[in-house]
CSV table of N, CA and C in Angstrom, one decimal:
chain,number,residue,atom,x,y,z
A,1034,UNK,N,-56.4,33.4,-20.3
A,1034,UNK,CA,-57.5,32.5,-20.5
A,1034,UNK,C,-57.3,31.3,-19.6
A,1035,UNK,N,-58.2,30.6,-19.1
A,1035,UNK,CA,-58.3,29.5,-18.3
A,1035,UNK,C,-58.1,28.4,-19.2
A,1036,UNK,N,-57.8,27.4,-18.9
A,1036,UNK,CA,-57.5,26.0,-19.2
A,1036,UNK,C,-58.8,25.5,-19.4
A,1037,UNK,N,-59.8,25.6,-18.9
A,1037,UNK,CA,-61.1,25.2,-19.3
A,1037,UNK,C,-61.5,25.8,-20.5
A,1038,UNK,N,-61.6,27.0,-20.4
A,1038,UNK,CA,-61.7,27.8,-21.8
A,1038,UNK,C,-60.7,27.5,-23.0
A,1039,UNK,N,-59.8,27.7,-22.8
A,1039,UNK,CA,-58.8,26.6,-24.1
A,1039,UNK,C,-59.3,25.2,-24.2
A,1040,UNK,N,-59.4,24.4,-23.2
A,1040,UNK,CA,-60.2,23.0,-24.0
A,1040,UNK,C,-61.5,23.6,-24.6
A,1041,UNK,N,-62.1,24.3,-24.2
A,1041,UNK,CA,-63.4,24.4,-24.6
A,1041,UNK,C,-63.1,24.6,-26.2
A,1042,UNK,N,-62.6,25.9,-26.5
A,1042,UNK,CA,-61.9,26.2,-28.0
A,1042,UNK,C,-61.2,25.4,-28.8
A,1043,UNK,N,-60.3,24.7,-27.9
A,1043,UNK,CA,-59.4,23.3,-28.7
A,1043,UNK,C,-60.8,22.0,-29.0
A,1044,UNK,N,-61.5,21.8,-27.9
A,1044,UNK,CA,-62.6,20.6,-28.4
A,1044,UNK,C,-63.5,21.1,-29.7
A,1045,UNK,N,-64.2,22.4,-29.6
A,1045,UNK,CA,-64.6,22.5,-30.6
A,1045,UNK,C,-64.0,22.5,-31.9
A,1046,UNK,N,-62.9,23.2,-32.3
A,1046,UNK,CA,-61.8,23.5,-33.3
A,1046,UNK,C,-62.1,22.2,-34.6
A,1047,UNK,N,-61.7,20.7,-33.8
A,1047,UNK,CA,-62.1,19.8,-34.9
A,1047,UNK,C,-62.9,19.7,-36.3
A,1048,UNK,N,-64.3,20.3,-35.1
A,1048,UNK,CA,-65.1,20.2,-36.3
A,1048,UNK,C,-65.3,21.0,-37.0
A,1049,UNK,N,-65.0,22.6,-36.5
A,1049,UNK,CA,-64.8,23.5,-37.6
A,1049,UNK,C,-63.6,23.6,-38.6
A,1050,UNK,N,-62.4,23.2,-38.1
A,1050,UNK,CA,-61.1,22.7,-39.1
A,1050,UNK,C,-61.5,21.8,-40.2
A,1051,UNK,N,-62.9,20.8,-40.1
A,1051,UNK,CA,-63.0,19.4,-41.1
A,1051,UNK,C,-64.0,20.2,-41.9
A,1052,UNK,N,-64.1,21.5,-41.9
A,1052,UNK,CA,-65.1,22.3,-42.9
A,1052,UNK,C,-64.5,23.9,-43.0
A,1053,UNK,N,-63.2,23.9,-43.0
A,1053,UNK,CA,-62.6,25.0,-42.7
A,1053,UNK,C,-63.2,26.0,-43.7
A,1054,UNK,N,-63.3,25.1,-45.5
A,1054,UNK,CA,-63.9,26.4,-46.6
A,1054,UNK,C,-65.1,27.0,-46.4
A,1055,UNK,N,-65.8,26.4,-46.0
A,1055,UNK,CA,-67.2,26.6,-45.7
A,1055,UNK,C,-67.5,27.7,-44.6
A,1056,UNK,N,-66.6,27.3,-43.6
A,1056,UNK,CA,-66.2,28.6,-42.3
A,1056,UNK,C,-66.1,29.9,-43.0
A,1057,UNK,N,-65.0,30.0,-43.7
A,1057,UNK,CA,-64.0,31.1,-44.1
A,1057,UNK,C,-65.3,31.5,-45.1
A,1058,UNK,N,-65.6,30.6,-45.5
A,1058,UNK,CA,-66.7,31.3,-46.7
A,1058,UNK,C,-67.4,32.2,-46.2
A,1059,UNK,N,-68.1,31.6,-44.9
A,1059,UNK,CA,-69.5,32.0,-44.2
A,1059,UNK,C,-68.9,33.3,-43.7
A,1060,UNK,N,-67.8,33.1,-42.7
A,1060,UNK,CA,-67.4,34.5,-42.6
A,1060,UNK,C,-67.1,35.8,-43.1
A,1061,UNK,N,-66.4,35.7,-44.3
A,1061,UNK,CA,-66.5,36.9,-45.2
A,1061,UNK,C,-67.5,36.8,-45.7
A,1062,UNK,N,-68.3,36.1,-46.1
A,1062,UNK,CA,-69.6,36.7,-46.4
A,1062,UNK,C,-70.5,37.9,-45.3
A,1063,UNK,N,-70.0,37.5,-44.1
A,1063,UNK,CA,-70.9,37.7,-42.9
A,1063,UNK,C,-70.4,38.8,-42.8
A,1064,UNK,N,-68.9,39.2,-43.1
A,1064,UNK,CA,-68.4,40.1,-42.4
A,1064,UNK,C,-68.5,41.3,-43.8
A,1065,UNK,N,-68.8,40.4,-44.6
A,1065,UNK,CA,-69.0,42.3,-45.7
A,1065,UNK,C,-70.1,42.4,-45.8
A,1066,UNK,N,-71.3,41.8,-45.3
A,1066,UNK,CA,-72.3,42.3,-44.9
A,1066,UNK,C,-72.5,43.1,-43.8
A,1067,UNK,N,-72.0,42.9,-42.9
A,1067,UNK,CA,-71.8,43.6,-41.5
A,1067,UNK,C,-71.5,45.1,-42.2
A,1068,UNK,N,-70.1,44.9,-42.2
A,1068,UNK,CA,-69.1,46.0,-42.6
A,1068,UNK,C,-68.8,45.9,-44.2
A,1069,UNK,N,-69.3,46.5,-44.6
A,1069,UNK,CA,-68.9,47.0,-45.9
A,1069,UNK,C,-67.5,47.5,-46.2
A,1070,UNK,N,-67.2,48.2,-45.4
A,1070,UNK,CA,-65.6,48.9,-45.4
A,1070,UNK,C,-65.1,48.4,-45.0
A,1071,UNK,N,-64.9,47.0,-44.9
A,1071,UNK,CA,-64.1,45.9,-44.7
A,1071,UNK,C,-63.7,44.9,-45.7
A,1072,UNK,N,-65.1,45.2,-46.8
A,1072,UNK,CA,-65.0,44.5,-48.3
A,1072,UNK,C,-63.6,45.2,-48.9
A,1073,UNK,N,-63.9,46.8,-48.8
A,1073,UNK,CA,-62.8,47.2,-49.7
A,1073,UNK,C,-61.5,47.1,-48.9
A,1074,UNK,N,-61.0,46.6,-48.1
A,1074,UNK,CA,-59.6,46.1,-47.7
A,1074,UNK,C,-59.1,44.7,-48.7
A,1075,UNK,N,-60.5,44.1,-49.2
A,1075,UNK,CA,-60.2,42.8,-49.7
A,1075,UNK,C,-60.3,42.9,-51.6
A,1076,UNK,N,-60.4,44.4,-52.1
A,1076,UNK,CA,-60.2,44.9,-53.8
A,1076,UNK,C,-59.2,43.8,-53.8
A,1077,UNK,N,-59.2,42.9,-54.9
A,1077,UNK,CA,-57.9,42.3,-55.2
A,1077,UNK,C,-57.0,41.6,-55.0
A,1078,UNK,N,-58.0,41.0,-53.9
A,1078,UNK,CA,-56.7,39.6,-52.7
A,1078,UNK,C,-57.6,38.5,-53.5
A,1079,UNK,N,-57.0,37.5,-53.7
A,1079,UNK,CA,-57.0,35.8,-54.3
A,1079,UNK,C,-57.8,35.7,-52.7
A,1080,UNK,N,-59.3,35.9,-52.7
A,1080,UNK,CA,-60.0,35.0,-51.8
A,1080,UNK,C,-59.7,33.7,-51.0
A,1081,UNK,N,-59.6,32.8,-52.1
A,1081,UNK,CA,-59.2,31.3,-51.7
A,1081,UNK,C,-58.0,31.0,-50.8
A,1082,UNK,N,-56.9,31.8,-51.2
A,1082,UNK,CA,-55.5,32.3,-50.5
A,1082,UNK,C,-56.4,32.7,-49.1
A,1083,UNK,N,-56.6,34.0,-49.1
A,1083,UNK,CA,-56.7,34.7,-47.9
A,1083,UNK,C,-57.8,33.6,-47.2
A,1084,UNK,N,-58.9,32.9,-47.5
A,1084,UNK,CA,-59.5,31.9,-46.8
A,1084,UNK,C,-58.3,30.8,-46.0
A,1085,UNK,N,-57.4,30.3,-47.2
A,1085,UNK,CA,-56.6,29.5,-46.7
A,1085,UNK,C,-55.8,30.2,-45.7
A,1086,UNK,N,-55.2,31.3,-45.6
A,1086,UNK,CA,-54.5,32.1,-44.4
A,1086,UNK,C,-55.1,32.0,-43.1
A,1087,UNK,N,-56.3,32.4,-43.5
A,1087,UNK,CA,-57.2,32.6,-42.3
A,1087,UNK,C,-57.5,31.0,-41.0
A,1088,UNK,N,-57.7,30.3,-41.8
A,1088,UNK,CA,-57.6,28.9,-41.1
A,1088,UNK,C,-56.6,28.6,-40.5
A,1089,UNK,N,-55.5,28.8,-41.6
A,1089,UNK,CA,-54.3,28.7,-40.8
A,1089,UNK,C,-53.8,29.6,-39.4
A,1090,UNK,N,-54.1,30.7,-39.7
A,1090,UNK,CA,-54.0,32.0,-38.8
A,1090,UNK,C,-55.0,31.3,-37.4
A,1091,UNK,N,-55.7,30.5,-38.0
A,1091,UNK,CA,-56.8,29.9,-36.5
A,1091,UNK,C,-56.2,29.2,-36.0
A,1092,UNK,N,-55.8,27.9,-36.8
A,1092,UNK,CA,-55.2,27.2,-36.5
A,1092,UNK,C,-53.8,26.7,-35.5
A,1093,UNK,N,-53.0,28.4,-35.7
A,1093,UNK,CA,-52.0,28.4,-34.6
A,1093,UNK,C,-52.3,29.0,-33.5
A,1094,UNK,N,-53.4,29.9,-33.6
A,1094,UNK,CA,-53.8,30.4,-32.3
A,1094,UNK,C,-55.0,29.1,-31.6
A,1095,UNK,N,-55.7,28.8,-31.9
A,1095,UNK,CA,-55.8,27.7,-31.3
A,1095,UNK,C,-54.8,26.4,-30.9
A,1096,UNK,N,-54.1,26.1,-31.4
A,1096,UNK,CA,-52.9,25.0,-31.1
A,1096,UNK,C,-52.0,26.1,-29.7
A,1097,UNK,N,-51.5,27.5,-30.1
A,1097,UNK,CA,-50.8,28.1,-29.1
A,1097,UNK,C,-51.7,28.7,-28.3
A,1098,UNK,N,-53.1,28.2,-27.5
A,1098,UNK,CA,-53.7,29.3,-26.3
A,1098,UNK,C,-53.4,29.3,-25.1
A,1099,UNK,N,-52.8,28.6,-24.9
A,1099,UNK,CA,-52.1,27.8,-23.5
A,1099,UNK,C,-50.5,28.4,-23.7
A,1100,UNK,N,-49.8,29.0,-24.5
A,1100,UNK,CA,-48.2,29.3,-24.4
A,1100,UNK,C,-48.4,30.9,-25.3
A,1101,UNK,N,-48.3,31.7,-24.3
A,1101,UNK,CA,-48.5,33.1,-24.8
A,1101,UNK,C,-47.3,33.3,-25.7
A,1102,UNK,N,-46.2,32.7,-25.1
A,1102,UNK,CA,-44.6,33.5,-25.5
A,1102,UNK,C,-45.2,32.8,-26.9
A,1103,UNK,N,-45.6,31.7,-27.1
A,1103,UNK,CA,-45.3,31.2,-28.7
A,1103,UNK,C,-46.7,32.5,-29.6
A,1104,UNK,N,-47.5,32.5,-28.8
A,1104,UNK,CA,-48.6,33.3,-29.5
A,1104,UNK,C,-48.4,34.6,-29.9
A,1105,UNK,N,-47.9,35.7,-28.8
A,1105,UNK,CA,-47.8,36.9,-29.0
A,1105,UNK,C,-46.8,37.2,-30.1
A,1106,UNK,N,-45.5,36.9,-30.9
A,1106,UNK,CA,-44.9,36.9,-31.8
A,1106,UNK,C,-45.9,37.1,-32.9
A,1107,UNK,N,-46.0,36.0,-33.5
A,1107,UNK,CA,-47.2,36.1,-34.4
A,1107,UNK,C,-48.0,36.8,-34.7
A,1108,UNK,N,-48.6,36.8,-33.4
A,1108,UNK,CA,-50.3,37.6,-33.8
A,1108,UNK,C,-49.8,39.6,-33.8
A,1109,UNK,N,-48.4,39.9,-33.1
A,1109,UNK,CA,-48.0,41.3,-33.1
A,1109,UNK,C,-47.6,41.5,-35.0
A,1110,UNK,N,-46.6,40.3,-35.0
A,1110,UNK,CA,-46.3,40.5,-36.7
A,1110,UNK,C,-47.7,40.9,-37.5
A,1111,UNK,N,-49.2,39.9,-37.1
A,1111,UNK,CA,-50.2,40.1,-37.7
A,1111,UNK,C,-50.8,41.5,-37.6
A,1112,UNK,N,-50.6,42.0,-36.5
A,1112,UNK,CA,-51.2,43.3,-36.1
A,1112,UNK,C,-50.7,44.5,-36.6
A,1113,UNK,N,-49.4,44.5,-36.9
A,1113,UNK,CA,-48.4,45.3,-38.0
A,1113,UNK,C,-49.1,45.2,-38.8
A,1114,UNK,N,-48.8,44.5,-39.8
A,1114,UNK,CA,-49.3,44.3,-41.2
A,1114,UNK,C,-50.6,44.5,-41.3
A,1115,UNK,N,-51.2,44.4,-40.5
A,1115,UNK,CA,-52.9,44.9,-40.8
A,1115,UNK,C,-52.6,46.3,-41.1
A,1116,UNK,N,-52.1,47.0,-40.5
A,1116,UNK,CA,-52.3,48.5,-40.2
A,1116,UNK,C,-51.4,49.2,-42.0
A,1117,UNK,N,-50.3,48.2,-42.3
A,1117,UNK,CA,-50.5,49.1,-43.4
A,1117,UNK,C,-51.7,48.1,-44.6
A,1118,UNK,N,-52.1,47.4,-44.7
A,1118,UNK,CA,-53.6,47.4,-45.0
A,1118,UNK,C,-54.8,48.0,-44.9
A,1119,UNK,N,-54.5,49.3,-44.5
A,1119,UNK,CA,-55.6,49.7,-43.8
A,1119,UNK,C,-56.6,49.9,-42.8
A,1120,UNK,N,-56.8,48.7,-42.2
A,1120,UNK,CA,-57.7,48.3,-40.8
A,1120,UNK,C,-57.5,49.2,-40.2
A,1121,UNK,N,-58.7,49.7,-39.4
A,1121,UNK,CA,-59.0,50.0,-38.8
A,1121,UNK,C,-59.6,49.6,-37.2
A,1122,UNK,N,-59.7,50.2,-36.3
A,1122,UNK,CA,-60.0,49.5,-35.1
A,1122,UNK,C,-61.1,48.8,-35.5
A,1123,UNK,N,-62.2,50.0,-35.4
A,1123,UNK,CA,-63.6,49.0,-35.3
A,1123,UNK,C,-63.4,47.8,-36.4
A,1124,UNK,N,-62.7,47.9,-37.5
A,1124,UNK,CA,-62.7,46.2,-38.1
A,1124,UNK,C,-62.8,45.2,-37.1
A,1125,UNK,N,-62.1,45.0,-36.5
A,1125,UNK,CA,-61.4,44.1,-35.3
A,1125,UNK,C,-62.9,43.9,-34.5
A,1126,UNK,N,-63.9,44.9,-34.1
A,1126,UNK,CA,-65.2,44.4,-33.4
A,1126,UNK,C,-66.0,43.8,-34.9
A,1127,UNK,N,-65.9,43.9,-35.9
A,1127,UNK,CA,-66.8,43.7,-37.1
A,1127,UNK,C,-66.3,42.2,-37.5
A,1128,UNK,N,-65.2,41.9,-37.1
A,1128,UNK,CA,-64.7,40.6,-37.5
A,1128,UNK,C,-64.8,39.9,-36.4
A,1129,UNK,N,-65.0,40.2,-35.4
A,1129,UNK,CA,-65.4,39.2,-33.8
A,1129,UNK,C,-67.1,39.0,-33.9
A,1130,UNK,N,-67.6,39.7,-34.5
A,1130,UNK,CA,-68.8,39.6,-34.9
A,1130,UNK,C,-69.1,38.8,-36.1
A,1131,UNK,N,-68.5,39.0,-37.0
A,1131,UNK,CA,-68.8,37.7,-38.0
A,1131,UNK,C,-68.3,36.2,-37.9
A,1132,UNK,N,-66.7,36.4,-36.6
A,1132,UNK,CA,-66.5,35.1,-36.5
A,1132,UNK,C,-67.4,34.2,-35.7
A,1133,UNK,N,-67.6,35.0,-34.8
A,1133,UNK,CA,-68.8,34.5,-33.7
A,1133,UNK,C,-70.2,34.3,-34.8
A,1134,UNK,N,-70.6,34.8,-35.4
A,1134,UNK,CA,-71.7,34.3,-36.1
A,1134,UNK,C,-71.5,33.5,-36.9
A,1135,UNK,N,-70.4,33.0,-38.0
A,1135,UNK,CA,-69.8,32.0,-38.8
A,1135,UNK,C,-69.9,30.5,-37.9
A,1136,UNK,N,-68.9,30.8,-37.1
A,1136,UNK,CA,-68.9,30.1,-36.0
A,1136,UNK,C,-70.0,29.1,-35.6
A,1137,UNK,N,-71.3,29.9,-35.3
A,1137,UNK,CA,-72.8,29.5,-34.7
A,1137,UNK,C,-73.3,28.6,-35.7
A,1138,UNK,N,-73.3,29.2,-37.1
A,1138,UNK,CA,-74.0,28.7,-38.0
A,1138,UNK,C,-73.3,27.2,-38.6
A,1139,UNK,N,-71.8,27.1,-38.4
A,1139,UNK,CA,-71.1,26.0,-38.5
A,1139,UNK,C,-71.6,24.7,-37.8
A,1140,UNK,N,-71.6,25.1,-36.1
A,1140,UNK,CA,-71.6,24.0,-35.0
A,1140,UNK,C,-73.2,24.2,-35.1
A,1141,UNK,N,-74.0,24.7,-34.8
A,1141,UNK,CA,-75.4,24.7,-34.9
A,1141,UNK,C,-75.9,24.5,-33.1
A,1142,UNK,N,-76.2,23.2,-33.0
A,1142,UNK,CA,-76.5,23.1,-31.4
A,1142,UNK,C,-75.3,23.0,-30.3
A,1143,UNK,N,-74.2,22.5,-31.6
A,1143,UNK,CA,-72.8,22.4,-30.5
A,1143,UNK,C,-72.1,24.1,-30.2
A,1144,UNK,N,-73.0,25.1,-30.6
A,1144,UNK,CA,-72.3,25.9,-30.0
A,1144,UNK,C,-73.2,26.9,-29.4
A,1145,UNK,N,-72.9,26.1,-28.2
A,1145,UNK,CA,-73.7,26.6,-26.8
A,1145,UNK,C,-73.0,27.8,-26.2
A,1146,UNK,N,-73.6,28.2,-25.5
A,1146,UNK,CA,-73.4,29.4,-24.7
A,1146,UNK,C,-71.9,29.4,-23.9
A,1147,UNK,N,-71.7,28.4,-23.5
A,1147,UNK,CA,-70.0,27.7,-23.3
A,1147,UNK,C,-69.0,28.1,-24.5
A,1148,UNK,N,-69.4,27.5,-25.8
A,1148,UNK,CA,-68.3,27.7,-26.3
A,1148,UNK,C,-68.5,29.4,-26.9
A,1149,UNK,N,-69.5,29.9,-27.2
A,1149,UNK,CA,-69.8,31.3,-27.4
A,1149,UNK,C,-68.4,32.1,-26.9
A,1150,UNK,N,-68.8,32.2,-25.7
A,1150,UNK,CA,-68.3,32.6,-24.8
A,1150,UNK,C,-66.6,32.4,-24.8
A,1151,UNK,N,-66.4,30.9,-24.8
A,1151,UNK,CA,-64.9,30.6,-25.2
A,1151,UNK,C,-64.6,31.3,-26.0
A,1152,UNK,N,-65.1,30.9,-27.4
A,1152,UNK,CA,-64.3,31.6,-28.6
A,1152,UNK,C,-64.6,33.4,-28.6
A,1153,UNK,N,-65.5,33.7,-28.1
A,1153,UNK,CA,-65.6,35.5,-27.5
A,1153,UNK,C,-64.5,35.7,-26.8
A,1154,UNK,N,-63.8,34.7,-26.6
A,1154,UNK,CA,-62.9,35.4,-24.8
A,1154,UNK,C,-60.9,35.0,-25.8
A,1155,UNK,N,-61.3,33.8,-26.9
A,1155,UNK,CA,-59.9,33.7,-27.2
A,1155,UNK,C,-59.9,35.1,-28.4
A,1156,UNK,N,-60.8,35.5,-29.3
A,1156,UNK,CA,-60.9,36.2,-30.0
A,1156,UNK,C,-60.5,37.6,-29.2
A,1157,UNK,N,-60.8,37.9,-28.0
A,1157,UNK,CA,-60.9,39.2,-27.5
A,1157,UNK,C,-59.2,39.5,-27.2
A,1158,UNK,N,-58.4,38.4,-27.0
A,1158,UNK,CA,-56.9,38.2,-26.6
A,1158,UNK,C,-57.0,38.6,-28.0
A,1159,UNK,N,-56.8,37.9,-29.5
A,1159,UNK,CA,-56.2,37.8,-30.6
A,1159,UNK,C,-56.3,39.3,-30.7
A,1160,UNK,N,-57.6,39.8,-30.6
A,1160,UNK,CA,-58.0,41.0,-30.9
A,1160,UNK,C,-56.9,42.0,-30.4
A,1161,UNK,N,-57.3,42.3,-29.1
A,1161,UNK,CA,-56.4,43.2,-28.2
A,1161,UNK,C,-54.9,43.3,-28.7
A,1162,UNK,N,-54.1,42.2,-28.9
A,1162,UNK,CA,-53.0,42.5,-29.2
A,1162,UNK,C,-52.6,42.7,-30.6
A,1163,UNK,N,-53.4,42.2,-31.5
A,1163,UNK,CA,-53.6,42.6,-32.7
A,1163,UNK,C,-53.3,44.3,-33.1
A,1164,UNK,N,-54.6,44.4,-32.0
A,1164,UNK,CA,-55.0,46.1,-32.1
A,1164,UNK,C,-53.6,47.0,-31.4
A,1165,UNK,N,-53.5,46.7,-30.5
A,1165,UNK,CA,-52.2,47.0,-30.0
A,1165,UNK,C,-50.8,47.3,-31.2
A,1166,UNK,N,-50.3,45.9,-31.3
A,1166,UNK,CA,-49.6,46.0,-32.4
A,1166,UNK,C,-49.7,46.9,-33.9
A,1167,UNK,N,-50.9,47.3,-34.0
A,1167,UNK,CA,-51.3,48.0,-35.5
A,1167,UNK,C,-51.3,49.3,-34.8
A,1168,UNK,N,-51.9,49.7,-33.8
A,1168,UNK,CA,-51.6,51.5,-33.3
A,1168,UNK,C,-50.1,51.8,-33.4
A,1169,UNK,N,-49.3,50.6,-32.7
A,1169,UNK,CA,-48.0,50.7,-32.7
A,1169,UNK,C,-47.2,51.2,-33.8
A,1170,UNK,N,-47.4,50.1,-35.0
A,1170,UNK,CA,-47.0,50.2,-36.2
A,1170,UNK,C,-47.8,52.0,-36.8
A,1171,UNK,N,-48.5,52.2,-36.6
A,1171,UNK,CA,-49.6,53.6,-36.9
A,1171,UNK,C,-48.9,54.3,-36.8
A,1172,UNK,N,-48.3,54.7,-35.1
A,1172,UNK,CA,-47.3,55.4,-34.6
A,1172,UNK,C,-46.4,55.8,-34.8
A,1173,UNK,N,-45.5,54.8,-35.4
A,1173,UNK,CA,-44.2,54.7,-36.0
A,1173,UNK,C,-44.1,55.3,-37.2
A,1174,UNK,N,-45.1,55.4,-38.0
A,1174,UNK,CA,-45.1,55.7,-39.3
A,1174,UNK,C,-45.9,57.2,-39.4
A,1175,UNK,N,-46.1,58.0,-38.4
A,1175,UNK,CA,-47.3,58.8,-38.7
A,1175,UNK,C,-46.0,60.1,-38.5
């Protein structure tokens, strides 16, 4: 990612961090509409928890976009553990899809075609290695 693209993602971040419940809300709403088979990954998770994770889980990847060594640890650990959760690949395009729409409907005019794009391009890293890491873990176990 470029330096311009991480500011772009770090400038925005503020204001979606100072409404983080509202985000996480919008999102899973958005995303078990989308994807249905994404609701049942969530039978029986404390919502409020996994909202709180989730921010958090933003939170360091936007703070680490600029230092991969600090980022890839994490988001591989994350990528593991999805897989015995169940996920599936296409999740990973069903949840780039509802962040990016949560997203839109948060910032409203402030999320221009610039930041679209930004958070499409940090999402697409989180993703990839995510996805990587869960085939991995797949592999190992199959």
């Amino acid at each position: 990612m470029s330096p311009h693209t991480i500011l772009v993602v770090r400038t925005s971040w503020p204001a979606i961090a100072g409404q983080a419940d509202a985000l996480t809300s919008r999102f899973y709403r958005i995303l078990f509409e989308i994807d249905p088979s994404a609701a049942h990954l969530f039978q029986g998770v404390d919502m409020t928890a996994q909202r709180a994770r989730l921010v958090q889980a933003l939170t360091v990847v936007v703070r680490a976009l600029d230092d991969i060594d600090r980022l890839l640890p994490p988001l591989l650990v994350l990528g593991s553990r999805h897989a015995k959760y169940g996920v599936e690949s296409h999740h990973f395009d069903s949840v780039g899809r509802a962040l990016i729409q949560a997203l839109a409907e948060m910032l409203g005019e402030e999320f221009t075609p610039e930041v679209r794009a930004a958070w499409g391009e940090a999402y697409g890293v989180i993703a990839s290695v995510m996805r990587h890491a869960m085939l991995i873990s797949q592999m190992e176990t199959a």
